[in-house]
XYZ file of C-alpha atoms in Angstrom:
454
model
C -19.943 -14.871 108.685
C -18.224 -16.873 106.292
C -20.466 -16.661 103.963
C -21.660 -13.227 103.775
C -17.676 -12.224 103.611
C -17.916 -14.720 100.242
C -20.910 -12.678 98.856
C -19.496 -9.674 99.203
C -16.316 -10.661 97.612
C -18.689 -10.634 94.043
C -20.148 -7.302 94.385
C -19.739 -5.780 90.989
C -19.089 -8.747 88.601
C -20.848 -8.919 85.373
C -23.296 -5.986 83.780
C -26.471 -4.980 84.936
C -29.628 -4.710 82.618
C -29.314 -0.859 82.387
C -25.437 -1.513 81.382
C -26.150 -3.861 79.079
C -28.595 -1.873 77.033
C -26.399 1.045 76.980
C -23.500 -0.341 75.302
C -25.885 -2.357 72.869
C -26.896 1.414 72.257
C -23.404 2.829 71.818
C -22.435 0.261 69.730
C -25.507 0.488 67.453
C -24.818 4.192 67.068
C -20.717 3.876 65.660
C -22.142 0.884 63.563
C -24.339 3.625 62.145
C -21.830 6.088 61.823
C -19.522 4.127 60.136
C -21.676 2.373 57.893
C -23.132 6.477 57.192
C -19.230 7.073 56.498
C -18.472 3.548 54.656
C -21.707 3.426 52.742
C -20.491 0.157 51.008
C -23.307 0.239 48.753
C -22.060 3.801 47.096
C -18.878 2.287 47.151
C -20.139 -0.931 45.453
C -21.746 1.396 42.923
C -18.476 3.302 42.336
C -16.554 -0.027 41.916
C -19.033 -0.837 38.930
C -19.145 2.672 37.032
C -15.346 2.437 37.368
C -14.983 -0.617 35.530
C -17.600 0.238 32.821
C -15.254 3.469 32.272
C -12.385 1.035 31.423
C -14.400 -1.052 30.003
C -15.501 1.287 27.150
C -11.810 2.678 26.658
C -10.908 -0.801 25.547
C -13.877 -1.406 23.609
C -12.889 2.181 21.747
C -8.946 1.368 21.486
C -10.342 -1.855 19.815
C -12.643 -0.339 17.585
C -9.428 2.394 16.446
C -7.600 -0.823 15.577
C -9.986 -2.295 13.543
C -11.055 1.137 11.689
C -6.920 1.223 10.574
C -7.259 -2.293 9.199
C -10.870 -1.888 7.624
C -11.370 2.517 7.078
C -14.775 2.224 8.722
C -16.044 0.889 12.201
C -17.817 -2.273 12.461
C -21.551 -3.037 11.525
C -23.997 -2.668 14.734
C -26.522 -5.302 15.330
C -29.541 -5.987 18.177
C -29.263 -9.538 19.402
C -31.815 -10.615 22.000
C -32.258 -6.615 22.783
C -28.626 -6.218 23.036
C -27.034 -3.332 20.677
C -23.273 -5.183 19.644
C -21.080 -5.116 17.474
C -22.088 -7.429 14.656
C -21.216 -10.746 15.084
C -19.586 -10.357 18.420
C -21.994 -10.151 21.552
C -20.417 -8.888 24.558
C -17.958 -11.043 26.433
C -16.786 -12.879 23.093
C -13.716 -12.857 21.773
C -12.511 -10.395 19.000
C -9.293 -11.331 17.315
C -7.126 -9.718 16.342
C -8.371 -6.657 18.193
C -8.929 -7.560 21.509
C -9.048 -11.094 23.490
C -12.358 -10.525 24.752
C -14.887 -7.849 24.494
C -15.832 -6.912 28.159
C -19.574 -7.165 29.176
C -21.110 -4.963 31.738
C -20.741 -5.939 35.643
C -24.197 -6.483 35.672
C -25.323 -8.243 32.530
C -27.386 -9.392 31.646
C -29.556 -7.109 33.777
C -27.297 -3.841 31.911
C -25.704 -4.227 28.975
C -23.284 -1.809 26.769
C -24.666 -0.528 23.964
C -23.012 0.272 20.485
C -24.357 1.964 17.555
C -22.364 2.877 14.155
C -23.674 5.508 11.307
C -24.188 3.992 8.054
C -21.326 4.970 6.645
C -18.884 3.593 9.256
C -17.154 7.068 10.030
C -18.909 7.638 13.024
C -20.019 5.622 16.680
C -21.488 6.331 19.765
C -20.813 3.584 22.909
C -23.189 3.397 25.853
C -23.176 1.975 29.760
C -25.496 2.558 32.355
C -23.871 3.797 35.109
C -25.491 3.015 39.277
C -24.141 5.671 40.852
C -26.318 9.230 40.692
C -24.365 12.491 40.523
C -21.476 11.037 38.602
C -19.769 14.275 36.928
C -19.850 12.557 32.957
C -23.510 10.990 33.334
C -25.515 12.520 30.522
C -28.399 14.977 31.414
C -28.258 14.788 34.864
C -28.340 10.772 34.634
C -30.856 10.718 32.240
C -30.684 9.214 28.565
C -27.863 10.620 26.715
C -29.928 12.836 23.507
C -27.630 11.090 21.280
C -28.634 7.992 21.764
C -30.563 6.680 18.766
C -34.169 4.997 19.034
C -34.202 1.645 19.638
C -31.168 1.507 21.307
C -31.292 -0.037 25.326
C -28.514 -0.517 27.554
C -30.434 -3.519 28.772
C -33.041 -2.387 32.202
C -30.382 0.676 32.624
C -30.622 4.107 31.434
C -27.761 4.430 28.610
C -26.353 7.877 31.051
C -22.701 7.460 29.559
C -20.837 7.300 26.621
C -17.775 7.896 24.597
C -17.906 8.217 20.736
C -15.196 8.234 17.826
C -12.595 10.881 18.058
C -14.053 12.411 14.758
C -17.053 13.687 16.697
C -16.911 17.190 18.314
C -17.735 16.549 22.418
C -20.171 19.591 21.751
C -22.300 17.212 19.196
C -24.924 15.683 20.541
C -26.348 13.481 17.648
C -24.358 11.317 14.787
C -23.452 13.827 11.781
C -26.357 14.566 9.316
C -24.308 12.914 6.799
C -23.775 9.835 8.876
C -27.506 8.762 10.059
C -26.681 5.844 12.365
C -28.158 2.515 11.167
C -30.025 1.733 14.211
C -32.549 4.949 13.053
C -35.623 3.948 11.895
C -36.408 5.645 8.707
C -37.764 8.470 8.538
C -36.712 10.024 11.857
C -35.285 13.114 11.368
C -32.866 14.203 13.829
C -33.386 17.846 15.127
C -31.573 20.687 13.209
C -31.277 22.941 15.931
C -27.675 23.630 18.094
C -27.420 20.560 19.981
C -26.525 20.351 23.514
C -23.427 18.829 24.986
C -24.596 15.816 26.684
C -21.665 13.354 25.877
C -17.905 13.689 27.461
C -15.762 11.417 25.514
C -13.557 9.089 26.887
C -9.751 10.665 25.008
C -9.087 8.440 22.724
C -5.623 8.199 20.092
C -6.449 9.495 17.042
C -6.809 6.592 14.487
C -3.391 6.637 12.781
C -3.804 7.363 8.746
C -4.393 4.975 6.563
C -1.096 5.015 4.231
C -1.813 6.037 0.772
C -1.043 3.341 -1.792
C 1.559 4.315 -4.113
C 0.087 4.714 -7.989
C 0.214 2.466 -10.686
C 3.521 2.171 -12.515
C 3.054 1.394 -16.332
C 6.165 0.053 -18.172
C 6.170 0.348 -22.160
C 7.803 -0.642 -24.877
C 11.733 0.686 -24.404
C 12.606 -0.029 -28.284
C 11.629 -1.205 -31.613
C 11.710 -4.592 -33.409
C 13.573 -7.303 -32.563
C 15.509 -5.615 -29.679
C 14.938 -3.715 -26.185
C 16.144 -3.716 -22.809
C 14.407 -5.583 -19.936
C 13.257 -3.413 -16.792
C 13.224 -3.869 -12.811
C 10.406 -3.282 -10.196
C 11.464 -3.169 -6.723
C 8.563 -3.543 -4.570
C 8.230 -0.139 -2.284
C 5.412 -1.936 0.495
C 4.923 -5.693 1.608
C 1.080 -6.105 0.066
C -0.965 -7.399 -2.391
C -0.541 -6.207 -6.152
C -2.473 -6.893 -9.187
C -0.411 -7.075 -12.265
C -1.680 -6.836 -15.579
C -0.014 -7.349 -19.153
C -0.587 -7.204 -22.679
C 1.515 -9.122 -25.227
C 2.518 -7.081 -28.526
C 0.507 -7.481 -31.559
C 2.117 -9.044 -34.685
C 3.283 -7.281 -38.147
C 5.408 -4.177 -38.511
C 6.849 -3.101 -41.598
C 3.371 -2.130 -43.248
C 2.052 -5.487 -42.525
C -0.491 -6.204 -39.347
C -1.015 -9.105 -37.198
C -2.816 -10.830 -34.261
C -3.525 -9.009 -31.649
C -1.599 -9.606 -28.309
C -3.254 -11.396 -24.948
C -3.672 -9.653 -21.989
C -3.552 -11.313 -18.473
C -4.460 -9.892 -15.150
C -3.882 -11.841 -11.707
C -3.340 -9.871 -7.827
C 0.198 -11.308 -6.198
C 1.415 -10.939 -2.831
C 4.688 -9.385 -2.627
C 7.249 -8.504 -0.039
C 8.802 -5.349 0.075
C 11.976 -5.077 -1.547
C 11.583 -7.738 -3.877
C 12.893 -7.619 -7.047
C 10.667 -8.007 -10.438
C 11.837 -8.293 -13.935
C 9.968 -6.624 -16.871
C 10.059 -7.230 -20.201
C 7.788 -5.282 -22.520
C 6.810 -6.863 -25.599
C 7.673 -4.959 -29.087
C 5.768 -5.266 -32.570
C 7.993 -6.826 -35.343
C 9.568 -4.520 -38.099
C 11.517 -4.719 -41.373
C 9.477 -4.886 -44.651
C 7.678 -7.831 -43.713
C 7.349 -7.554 -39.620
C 7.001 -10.535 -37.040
C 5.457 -12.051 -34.768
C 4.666 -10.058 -31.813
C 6.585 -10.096 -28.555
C 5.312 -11.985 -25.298
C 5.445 -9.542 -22.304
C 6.622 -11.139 -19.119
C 6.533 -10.117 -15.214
C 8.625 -12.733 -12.778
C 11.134 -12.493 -10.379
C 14.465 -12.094 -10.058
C 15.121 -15.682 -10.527
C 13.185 -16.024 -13.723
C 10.210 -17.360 -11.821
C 7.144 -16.223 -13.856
C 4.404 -14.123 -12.035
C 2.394 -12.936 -15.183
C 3.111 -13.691 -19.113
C 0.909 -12.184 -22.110
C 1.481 -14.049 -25.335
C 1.798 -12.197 -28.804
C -0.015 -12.372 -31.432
C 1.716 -13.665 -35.191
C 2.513 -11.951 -38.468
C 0.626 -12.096 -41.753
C 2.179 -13.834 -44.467
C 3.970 -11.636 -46.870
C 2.136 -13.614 -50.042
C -1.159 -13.861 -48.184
C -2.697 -11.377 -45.656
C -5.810 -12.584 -44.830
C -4.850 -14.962 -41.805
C -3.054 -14.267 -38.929
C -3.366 -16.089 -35.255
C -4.081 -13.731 -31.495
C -1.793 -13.744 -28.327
C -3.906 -17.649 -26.604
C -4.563 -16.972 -22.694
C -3.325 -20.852 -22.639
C 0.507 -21.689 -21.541
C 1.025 -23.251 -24.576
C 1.457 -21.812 -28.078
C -0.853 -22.369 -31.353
C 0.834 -24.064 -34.037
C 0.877 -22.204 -37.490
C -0.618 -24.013 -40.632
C 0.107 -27.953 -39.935
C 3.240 -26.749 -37.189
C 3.605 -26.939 -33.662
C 3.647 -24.676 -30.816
C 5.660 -24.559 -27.562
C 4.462 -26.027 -24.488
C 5.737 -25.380 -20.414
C 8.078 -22.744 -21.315
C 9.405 -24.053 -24.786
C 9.997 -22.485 -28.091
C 7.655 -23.321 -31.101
C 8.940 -25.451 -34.065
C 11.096 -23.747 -36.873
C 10.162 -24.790 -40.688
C 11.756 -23.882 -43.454
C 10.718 -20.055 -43.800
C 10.094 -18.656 -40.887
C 11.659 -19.932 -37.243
C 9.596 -20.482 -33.953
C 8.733 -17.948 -31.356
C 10.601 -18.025 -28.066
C 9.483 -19.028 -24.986
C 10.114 -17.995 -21.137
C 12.974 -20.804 -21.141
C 13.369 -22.411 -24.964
C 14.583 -20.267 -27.742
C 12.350 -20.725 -31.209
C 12.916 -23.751 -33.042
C 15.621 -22.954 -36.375
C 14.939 -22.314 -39.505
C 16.770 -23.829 -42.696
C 16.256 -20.778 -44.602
C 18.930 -18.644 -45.898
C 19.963 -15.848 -42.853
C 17.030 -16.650 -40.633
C 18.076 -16.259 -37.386
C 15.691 -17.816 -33.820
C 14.530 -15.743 -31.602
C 15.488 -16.005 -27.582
C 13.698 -17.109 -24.760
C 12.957 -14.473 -22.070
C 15.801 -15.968 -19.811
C 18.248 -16.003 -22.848
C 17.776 -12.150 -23.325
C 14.142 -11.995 -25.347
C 15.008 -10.856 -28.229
C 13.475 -10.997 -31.256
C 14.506 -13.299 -34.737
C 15.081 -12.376 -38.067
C 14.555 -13.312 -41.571
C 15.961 -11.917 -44.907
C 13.014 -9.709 -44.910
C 10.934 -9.792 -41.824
C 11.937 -8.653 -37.435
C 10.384 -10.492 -35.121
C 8.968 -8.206 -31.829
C 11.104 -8.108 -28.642
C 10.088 -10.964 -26.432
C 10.946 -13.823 -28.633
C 8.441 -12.794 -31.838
C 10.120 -14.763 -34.863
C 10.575 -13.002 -38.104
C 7.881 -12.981 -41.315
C 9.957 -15.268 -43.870
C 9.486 -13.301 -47.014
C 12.532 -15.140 -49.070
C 11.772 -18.971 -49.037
C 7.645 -19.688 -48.073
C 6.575 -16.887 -47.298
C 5.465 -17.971 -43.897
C 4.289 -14.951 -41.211
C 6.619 -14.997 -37.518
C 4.987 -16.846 -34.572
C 4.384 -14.919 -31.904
C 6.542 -14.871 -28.521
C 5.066 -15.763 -25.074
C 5.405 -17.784 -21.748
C 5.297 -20.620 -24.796
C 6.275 -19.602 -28.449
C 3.631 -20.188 -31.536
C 4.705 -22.381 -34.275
C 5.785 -22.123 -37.815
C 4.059 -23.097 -40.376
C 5.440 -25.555 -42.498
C 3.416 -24.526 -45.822
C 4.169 -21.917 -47.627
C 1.788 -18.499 -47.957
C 0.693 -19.102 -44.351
C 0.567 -17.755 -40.924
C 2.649 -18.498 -37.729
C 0.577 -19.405 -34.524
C 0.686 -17.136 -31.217
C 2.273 -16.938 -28.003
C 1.496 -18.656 -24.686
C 0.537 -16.979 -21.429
C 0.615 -18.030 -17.988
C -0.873 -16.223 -14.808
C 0.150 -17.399 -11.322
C -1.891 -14.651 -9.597
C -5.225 -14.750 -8.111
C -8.581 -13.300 -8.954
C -7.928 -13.810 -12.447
C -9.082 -11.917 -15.793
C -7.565 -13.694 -18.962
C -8.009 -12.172 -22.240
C -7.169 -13.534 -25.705
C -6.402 -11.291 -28.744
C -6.897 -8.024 -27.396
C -4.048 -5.755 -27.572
C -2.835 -3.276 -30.767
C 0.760 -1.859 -31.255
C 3.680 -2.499 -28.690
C 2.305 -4.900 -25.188
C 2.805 -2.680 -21.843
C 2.642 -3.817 -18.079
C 0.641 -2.100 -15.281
C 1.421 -2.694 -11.506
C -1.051 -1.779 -9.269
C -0.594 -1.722 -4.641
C -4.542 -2.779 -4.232
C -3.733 -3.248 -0.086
């Protein structure tokens, strides 16, 4: 009796076949139902086409960046079937415009796509997107009709894309003026109203490029031996090209050598300072040597010099010498020219032309008086008979030898030291870049031109 009270204690402990099967039933069907409500794969999907959305609003705030640095969008390029930016494959680093270009989730299987038009005004930028029905998939989820031919987003269809904010969301190919390089040529694009099949991803409008200011062109603010040196403060921190010309030599009825010109492109910060000094032509009845025309800074460091060119002699006019692109001024018959900044020698007619920091050698004759170095003032010398240009030109000596005036320049020319000959010409310097040095070019009064190039 025992026993049978002991078996019936464990009636009803554990599941029965039937019971069993019927919860592995139940439990299959919410499994179902939630994995119908989950759907983790649609969701997985979503996840993807979310971040290729972002993705491609970076890539564009990048591209804005580099179009205000550059006034054009990069160069396109197919590398191993991949449409990029040229030179930068997805998931590379772009400085300074982005750390790293994002890739699709799925490359290399997808890829992003970018294409440019050929004059760099206009882009289109693809994905493939996984999820069907997606409200901003072109045609349905079909290829977007902008896209150009030969351009893949990898085994994808390109069904998304964002362009440049200069394209109306309404235009569905790049602008007839802007065929995109990835065209083959020869493949007209259809003329006919296009239809949307593109939603742009907003984008800032690319700020304006800032128009450089003009040139400014200083002249000649006298005549002779004396004028008044100008200023330049610079407006925008940038590179400028600054060009001078060095005065030519003569005055008075009497001509000369023509003055240098020298052209170099200097970085400069806003607000700097600049000194200008114009070089003059020589006057009197017998002229002078042309004045050097000089561009430094406010503490006399020299940017740009242009040498000028000398005088005639008074009792000989057939010789004269040009405005020398070198720093160091030409002698005049058997006399010697300034060197690093110097003044040329002084004979007994005429004195030497000034330099940037050495005033022209002296004369011994009778009332000549040496011209000044650019740092001394600049102005010109005189003779009994002959003005030397503004910018340390040396007076024609038309009283003892009749010697012609050296020129003025970064160096002065020499006098000569025989009689019925010509002074030598001016020094230049240039401590720009991208040089273009010219000797003996420049007629009348020199002039400077500075020029914002970026």
């Amino acid at each position: 009796m025992g026993r049978n009270h002991h078996s019936e204690d464990n009636v009803g402990i554990g599941f029965t076949l039937i019971e069993l099967l019927v919860a592995i039933a139940i439990i299959g069907i919410l499994a179902g139902s939630l994995f119908a409500v989950l759907n983790p794969i649609s969701q997985f999907q979503k996840a993807n086409d979310s971040k290729r959305k972002s993705d491609l609003k970076q890539i564009q705030n990048a591209l804005e960046l580099y179009y205000q640095d550059n006034n054009a969008y990069p160069l396109s390029e197919v590398s191993n079937s991949v449409n990029q930016i040229k030179g930068f494959p997805w998931g590379s680093p772009w400085p300074p415009y982005i750390g790293t270009l994002p890739k699709d989730p799925s490359s290399p299987s997808k890829n992003y796509a970018y294409s440019v038009s050929s004059d760099g005004q206009t882009y289109y930028l693809y994905a493939s997107l996984d999820k069907s029905g997606d409200s901003q998939q072109c045609n349905g989820g079909n290829a977007c009709a902008s896209l150009p031919s030969g351009t893949t987003c990898g085994t994808g269809t390109c069904s998304y894309g964002v362009s440049s904010p200069n394209v109306d969301v309404a235009i569905a190919v790049m602008p007839t003026s802007a065929v995109p390089t990835l065209v083959p040529t020869g493949t007209p694009k259809p003329t006919s109203t296009p239809t949307p099949t593109i939603t742009p991803t907003p984008t800032p409008s690319p700020t304006p490029t800032p128009t450089p200011p003009p040139p400014t062109t200083f002249n000649a603010t006298g005549t002779g031996a004396t004028g008044t040196i100008q200023t330049y403060t610079v407006p925008v921190t940038g590179t400028y090209t600054i060009e001078a010309w060095g005065a030519q030599g003569g005055g008075g009825g009497y001509t000369g050598g023509l003055g240098a010109k020298m052209r170099g492109d200097v970085v400069l910060t806003a607000g700097t300072v600049l000194k200008i000094l114009v070089g003059q032509q020589g006057g009197g009845s017998y002229g002078g040597g042309g004045g050097g025309s000089f561009v430094t800074k406010s503490d006399n460091t020299p940017l740009v010099v242009a040498g000028g060119g000398s005088s005639l002699s008074p009792w000989n006019t057939s010789v004269s010498a040009p405005g020398v692109i070198e720093t160091s001024g030409t002698g005049g018959t058997n006399g010697a020219g300034g060197s690093s900044g110097s003044g040329g020698s002084g004979y007994n007619g005429s004195p030497g032309g000034a330099g940037l920091t050495g005033n022209g050698g002296a004369s011994t004759c009778a009332s000549a008086v040496a011209p000044l170095s650019f740092i001394n003032g600049g102005t010109g010398g005189t003779t009994c008979n002959g003005i030397g240009g503004f910018g340390g030109g040396s007076g024609s000596d038309g009283c003892c030898l009749g010697q012609g005036g050296p020129g003025g320049g970064y160096s002065g020319g020499g006098a000569s030291s025989t009689s019925n000959t010509y002074g030598g010409g001016g020094g230049s310097y240039n401590g720009g870049t991208n040089q273009t040095n010219t000797a003996g070019v420049q007629t009348g009064n020199g002039r400077v031109v500075i020029t914002k190039i970026n």
